[in-house]
Coordinates of C-alpha atoms in Angstrom, one line a residue:
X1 CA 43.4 412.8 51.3
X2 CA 46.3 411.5 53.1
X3 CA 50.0 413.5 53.2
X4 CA 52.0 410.9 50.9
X5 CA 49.1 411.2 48.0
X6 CA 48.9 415.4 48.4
X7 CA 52.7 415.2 48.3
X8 CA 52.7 412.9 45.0
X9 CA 50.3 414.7 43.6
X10 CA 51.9 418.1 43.8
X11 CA 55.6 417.1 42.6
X12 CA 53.8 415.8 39.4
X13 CA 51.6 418.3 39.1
X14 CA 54.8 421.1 39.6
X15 CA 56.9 418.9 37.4
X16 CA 53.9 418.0 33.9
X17 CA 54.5 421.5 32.8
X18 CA 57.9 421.7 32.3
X19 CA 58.2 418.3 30.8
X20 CA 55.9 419.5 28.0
X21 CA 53.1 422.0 27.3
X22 CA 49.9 421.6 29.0
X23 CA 48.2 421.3 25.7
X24 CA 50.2 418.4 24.2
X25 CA 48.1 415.9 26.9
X26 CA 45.0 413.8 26.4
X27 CA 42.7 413.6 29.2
X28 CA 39.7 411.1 30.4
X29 CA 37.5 410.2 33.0
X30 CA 35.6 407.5 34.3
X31 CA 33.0 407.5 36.8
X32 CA 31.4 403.9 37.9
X33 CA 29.6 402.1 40.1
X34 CA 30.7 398.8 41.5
X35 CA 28.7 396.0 43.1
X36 CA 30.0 393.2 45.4
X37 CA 28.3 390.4 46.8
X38 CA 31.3 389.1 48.7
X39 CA 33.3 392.5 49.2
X40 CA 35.9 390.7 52.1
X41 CA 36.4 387.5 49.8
X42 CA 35.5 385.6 53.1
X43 CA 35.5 381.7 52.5
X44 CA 32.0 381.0 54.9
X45 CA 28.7 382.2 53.1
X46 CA 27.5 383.4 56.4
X47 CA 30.7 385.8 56.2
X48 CA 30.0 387.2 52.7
X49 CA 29.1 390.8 53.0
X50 CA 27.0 393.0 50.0
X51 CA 28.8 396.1 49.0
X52 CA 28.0 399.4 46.7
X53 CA 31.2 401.4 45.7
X54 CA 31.7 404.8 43.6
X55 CA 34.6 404.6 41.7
X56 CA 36.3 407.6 39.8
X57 CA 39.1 407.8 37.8
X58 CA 41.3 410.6 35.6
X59 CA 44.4 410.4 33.6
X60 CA 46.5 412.6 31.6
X61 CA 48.5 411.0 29.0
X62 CA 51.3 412.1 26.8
X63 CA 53.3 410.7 23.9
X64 CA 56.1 412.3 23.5
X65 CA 58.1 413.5 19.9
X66 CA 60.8 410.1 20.5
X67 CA 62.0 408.8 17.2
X68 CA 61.0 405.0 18.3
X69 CA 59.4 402.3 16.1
X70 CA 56.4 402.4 18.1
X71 CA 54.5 404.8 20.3
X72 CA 55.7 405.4 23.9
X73 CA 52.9 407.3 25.9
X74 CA 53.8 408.8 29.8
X75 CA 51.1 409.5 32.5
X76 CA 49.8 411.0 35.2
X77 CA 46.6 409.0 37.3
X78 CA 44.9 409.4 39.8
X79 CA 41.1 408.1 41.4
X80 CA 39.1 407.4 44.4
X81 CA 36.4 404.9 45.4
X82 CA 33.9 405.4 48.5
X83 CA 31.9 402.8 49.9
X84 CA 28.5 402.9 51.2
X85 CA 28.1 400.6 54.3
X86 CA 32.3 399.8 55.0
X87 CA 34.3 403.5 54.8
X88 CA 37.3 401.9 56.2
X89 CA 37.6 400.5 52.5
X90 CA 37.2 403.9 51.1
X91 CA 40.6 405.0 49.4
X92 CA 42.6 407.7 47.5
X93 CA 45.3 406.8 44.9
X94 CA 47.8 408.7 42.3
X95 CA 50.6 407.8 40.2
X96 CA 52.6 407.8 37.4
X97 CA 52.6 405.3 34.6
X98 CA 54.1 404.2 31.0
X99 CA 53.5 402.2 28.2
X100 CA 55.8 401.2 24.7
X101 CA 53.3 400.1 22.2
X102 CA 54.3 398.7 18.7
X103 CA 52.8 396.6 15.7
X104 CA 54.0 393.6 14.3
X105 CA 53.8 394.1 10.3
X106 CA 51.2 397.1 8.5
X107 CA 47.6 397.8 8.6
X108 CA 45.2 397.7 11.1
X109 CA 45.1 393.7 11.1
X110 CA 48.4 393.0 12.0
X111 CA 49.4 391.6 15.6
X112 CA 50.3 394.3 17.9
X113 CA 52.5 394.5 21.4
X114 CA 53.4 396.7 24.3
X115 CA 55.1 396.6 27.4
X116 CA 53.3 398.7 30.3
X117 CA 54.4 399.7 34.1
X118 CA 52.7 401.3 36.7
X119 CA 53.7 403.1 40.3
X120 CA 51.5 405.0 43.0
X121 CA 50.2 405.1 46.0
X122 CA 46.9 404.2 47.7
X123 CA 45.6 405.9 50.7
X124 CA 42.9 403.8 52.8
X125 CA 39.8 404.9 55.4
X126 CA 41.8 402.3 57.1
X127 CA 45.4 402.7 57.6
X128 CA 46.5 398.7 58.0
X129 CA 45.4 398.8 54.2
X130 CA 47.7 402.2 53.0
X131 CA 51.1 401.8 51.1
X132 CA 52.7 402.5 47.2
X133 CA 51.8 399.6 44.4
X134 CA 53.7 398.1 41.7
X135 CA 52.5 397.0 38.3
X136 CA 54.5 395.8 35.1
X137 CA 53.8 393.6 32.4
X138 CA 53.2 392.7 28.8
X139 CA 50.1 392.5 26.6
X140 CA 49.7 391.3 22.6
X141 CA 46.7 390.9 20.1
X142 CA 45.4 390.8 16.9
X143 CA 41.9 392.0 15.0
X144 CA 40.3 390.0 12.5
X145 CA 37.8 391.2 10.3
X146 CA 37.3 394.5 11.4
X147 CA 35.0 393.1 14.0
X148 CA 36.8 391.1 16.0
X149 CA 39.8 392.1 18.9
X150 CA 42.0 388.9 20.8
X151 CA 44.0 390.4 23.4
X152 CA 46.3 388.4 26.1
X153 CA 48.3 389.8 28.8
X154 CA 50.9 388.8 31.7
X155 CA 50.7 391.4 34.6
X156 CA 52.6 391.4 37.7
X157 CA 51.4 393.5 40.7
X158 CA 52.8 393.9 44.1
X159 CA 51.6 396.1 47.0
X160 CA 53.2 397.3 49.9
X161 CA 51.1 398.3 53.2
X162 CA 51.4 398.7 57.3
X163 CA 50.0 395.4 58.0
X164 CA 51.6 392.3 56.0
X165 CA 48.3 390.9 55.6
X166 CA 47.8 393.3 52.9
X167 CA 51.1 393.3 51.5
X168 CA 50.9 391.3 48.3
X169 CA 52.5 389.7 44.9
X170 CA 50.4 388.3 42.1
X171 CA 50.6 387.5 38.5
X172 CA 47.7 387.5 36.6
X173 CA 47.3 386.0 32.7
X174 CA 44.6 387.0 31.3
X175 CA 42.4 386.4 27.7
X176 CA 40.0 389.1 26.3
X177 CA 37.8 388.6 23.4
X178 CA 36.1 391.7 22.0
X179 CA 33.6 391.8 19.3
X180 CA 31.8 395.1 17.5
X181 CA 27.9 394.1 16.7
X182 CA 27.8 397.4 15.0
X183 CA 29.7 400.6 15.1
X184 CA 28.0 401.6 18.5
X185 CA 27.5 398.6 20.3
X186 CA 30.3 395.9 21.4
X187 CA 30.2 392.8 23.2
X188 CA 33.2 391.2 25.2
X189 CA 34.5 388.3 27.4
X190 CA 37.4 387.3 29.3
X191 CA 39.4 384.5 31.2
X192 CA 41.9 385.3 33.3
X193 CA 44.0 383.2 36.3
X194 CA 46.1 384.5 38.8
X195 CA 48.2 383.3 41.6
X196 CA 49.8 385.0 44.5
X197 CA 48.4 386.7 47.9
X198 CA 45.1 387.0 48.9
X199 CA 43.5 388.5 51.8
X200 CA 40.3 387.4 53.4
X201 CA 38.0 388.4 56.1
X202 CA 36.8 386.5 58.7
X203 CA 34.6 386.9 61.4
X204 CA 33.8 383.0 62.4
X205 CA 36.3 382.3 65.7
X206 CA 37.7 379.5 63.1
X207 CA 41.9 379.8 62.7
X208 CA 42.5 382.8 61.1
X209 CA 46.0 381.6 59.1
X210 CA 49.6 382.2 59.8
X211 CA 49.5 385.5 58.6
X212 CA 46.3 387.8 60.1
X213 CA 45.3 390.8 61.9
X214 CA 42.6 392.5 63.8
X215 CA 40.6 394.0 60.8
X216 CA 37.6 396.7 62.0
X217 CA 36.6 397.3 58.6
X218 CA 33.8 395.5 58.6
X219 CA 33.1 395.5 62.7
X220 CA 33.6 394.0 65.7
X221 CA 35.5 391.2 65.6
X222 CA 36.8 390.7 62.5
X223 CA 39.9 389.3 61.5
X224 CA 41.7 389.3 58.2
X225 CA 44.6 387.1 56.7
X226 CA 46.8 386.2 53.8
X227 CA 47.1 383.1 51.8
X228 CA 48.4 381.9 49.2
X229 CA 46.2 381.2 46.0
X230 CA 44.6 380.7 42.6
X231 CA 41.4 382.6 41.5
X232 CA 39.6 382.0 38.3
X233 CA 38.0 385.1 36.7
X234 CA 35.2 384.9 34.3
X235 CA 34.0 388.2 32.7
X236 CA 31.2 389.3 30.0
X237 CA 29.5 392.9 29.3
X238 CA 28.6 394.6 26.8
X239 CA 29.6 398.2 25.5
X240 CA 28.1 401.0 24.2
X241 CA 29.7 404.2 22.1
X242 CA 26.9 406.9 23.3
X243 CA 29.1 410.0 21.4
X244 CA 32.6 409.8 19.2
X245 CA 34.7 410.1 22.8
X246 CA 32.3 409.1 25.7
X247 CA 31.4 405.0 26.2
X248 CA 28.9 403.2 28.9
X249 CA 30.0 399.4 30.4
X250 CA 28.0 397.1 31.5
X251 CA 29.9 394.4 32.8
X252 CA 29.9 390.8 35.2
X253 CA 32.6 389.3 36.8
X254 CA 32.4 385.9 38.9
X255 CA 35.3 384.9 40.8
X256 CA 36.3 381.3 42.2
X257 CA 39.1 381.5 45.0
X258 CA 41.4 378.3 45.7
X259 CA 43.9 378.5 48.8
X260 CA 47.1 376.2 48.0
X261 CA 48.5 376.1 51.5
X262 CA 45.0 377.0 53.9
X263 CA 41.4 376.6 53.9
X264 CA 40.4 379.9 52.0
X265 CA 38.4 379.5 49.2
X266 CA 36.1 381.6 48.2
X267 CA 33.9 382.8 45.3
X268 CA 31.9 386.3 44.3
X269 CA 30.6 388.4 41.9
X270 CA 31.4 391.9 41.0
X271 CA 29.1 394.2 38.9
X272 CA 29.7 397.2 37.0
X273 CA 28.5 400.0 35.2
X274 CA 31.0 403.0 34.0
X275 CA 31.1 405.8 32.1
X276 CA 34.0 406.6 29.7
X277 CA 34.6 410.4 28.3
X278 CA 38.4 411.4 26.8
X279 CA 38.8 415.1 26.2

C-alpha cells in the first residue's frame, strides 16, 4: 500500500470517531470478480488482451442528526483490485465521499433526487497510473408499480496521475432500468454515453497519438496514449437477494469506443459477478 493511501487512511480513521460514535455507521462489503476481454481498450484485435481481476470494496456510511428536508449521508471508502496476468494494473484506493438525497412529493412512488461527490486516491502496481480522483454529479428517478425503478444520472470524473496519458476528464449520462420479478430476484439494464479522455494501449509500431508514453504494463514494447472520445455502454444482469442484507450480481457490459480527433476506437466486454453484504 502506497504512503499517500496509509496516510489518508489514518487521518480518517483518527478523525470518524470524534465526528460521531463508532456505532452510529453502517457498513458493507463487496467482493467481485471482473472479466475483461480487452483490458488496455487497444483499437487493433491483435492488441486486445484477456484479463481476470478481484475486486474488493468497504464503506462506512453515516447520516448525520441535520435538520434538512432530505437525508445527507458522509463516508469513508476504501477497495483494492489485483490482477492475474498484468500486476502493474493492480491498485489500492480510499476516500471520502457525500451524498444529499431528497424526494419530490410522499410515498414511495414519488420522483426522487440527490446530488453526490466523491474524493480519494488511487495507488497503482504501476506508478505512471497513481494520483487522487474527482467525482460529482446528480442522479433522479422514479418507481412505478412497486416493481419497477428508472433512474438517470450526470456524473463528472476527473483523475489526476504522473503521466498525462492517464490524467483524465469525462462526463458520463447514464439510464438504468431496474425491474423486481419477485421479492428475491431482479433484472436490470442500462445505457449510458460518455465523452472525455481515454487511454489506450498499443503495442503495433503504428503512431501512438500526441499524447503517449512508454507503458510496461502489459510488456515489452508497449505504448499507451490519450484521446479524446465517445463510448457507448450497454449493460444487462440480473440480481439476486440471497438473505435480508447480502445480494449476488450477475452482470454484462459491452463497450463501443469512438475517437473524435485520432484513430482509437475500440470495443470490449466486461463481465461480473459480486457479492453485496451491509452490516
Amino acid at each position: 500500500m502506497g504512503k499517500s493511501i496509509r496516510r489518508f487512511l489514518a487521518a480518517a480513521l483518527v478523525l470518524a470517531p470524534t465526528v460521531v460514535p463508532a456505532d452510529d455507521w453502517l457498513f458493507d462489503g463487496t467482493v467481485g470478480l471482473i472479466g475483461y476481454d480487452n483490458v488496455g481498450r487497444s483499437r487493433y484485435p491483435a492488441d486486445h488482451r484477456s484479463e481476470t481481476a478481484l475486486e474488493l470494496d468497504a464503506a462506512a456510511r453515516r447520516q448525520p442528526g441535520w435538520q434538512t428536508p432530505g437525508v445527507f449521508e458522509f463516508e469513508i471508502w476504501a477497495g483494492l483490485d489485483r490482477y492475474d496476468r498484468f500486476p502493474d494494473l493492480n491498485q489500492v484506493r480510499a476516500g471520502v465521499g457525500a451524498s444529499y438525497y431528497d424526494r419530490v412529493g410522499l410515498g414511495p412512488t414519488s420522483p426522487w433526487w440527490s446530488l453526490f461527490a466523491r474524493l480519494g486516491y488511487h495507488d497503482y502496481g504501476s506508478q505512471l497510473r497513481d494520483g487522487p480522483v474527482w467525482q460529482w454529479g446528480v442522479a433522479g428517478g422514479r418507481r412505478w408499480a412497486e416493481k419497477v425503478d428508472l433512474t438517470g444520472r450526470i456524473a463528472f470524473r476527473r483523475q489526476r496521475a504522473a503521466s498525462n496519458v492517464f490524467s483524465t476528464s469525462t462526463v458520463r449520462v447514464s439510464a438504468d432500468l431496474d425491474y423486481r420479478i419477485t421479492p428475491r430476484w431482479g433484472t436490470f439494464g442500462g445505457l449510458a454515453w460518455q465523452r472525455g479522455d481515454l487511454s489506450s494501449a498499443l503495442l503495433s509500431p503504428g503512431n501512438a497519438g500526441p499524447v503517449w508514453v512508454d507503458d510496461p504494463a502489459f510488456g515489452a514494447g508497449w505504448r499507451s496514449y490519450r484521446v479524446d472520445a465517445d463510448v457507448v455502454a450497454l449493460g444487462v444482469g440480473v440480481t439476486a437477494n440471497i438473505g435480508q442484507t447480502t445480494q449476488l450480481l450477475l452482470a454484462w457490459e459491452r463497450l463501443d469506443g469512438r475517437a473524435r480527433d485520432f484513430s482509437a476506437d475500440y470495443d470490449g466486454s466486461i463481465y461480473k459477478v459480486q457479492l453485496t453484504h451491509e452490516f
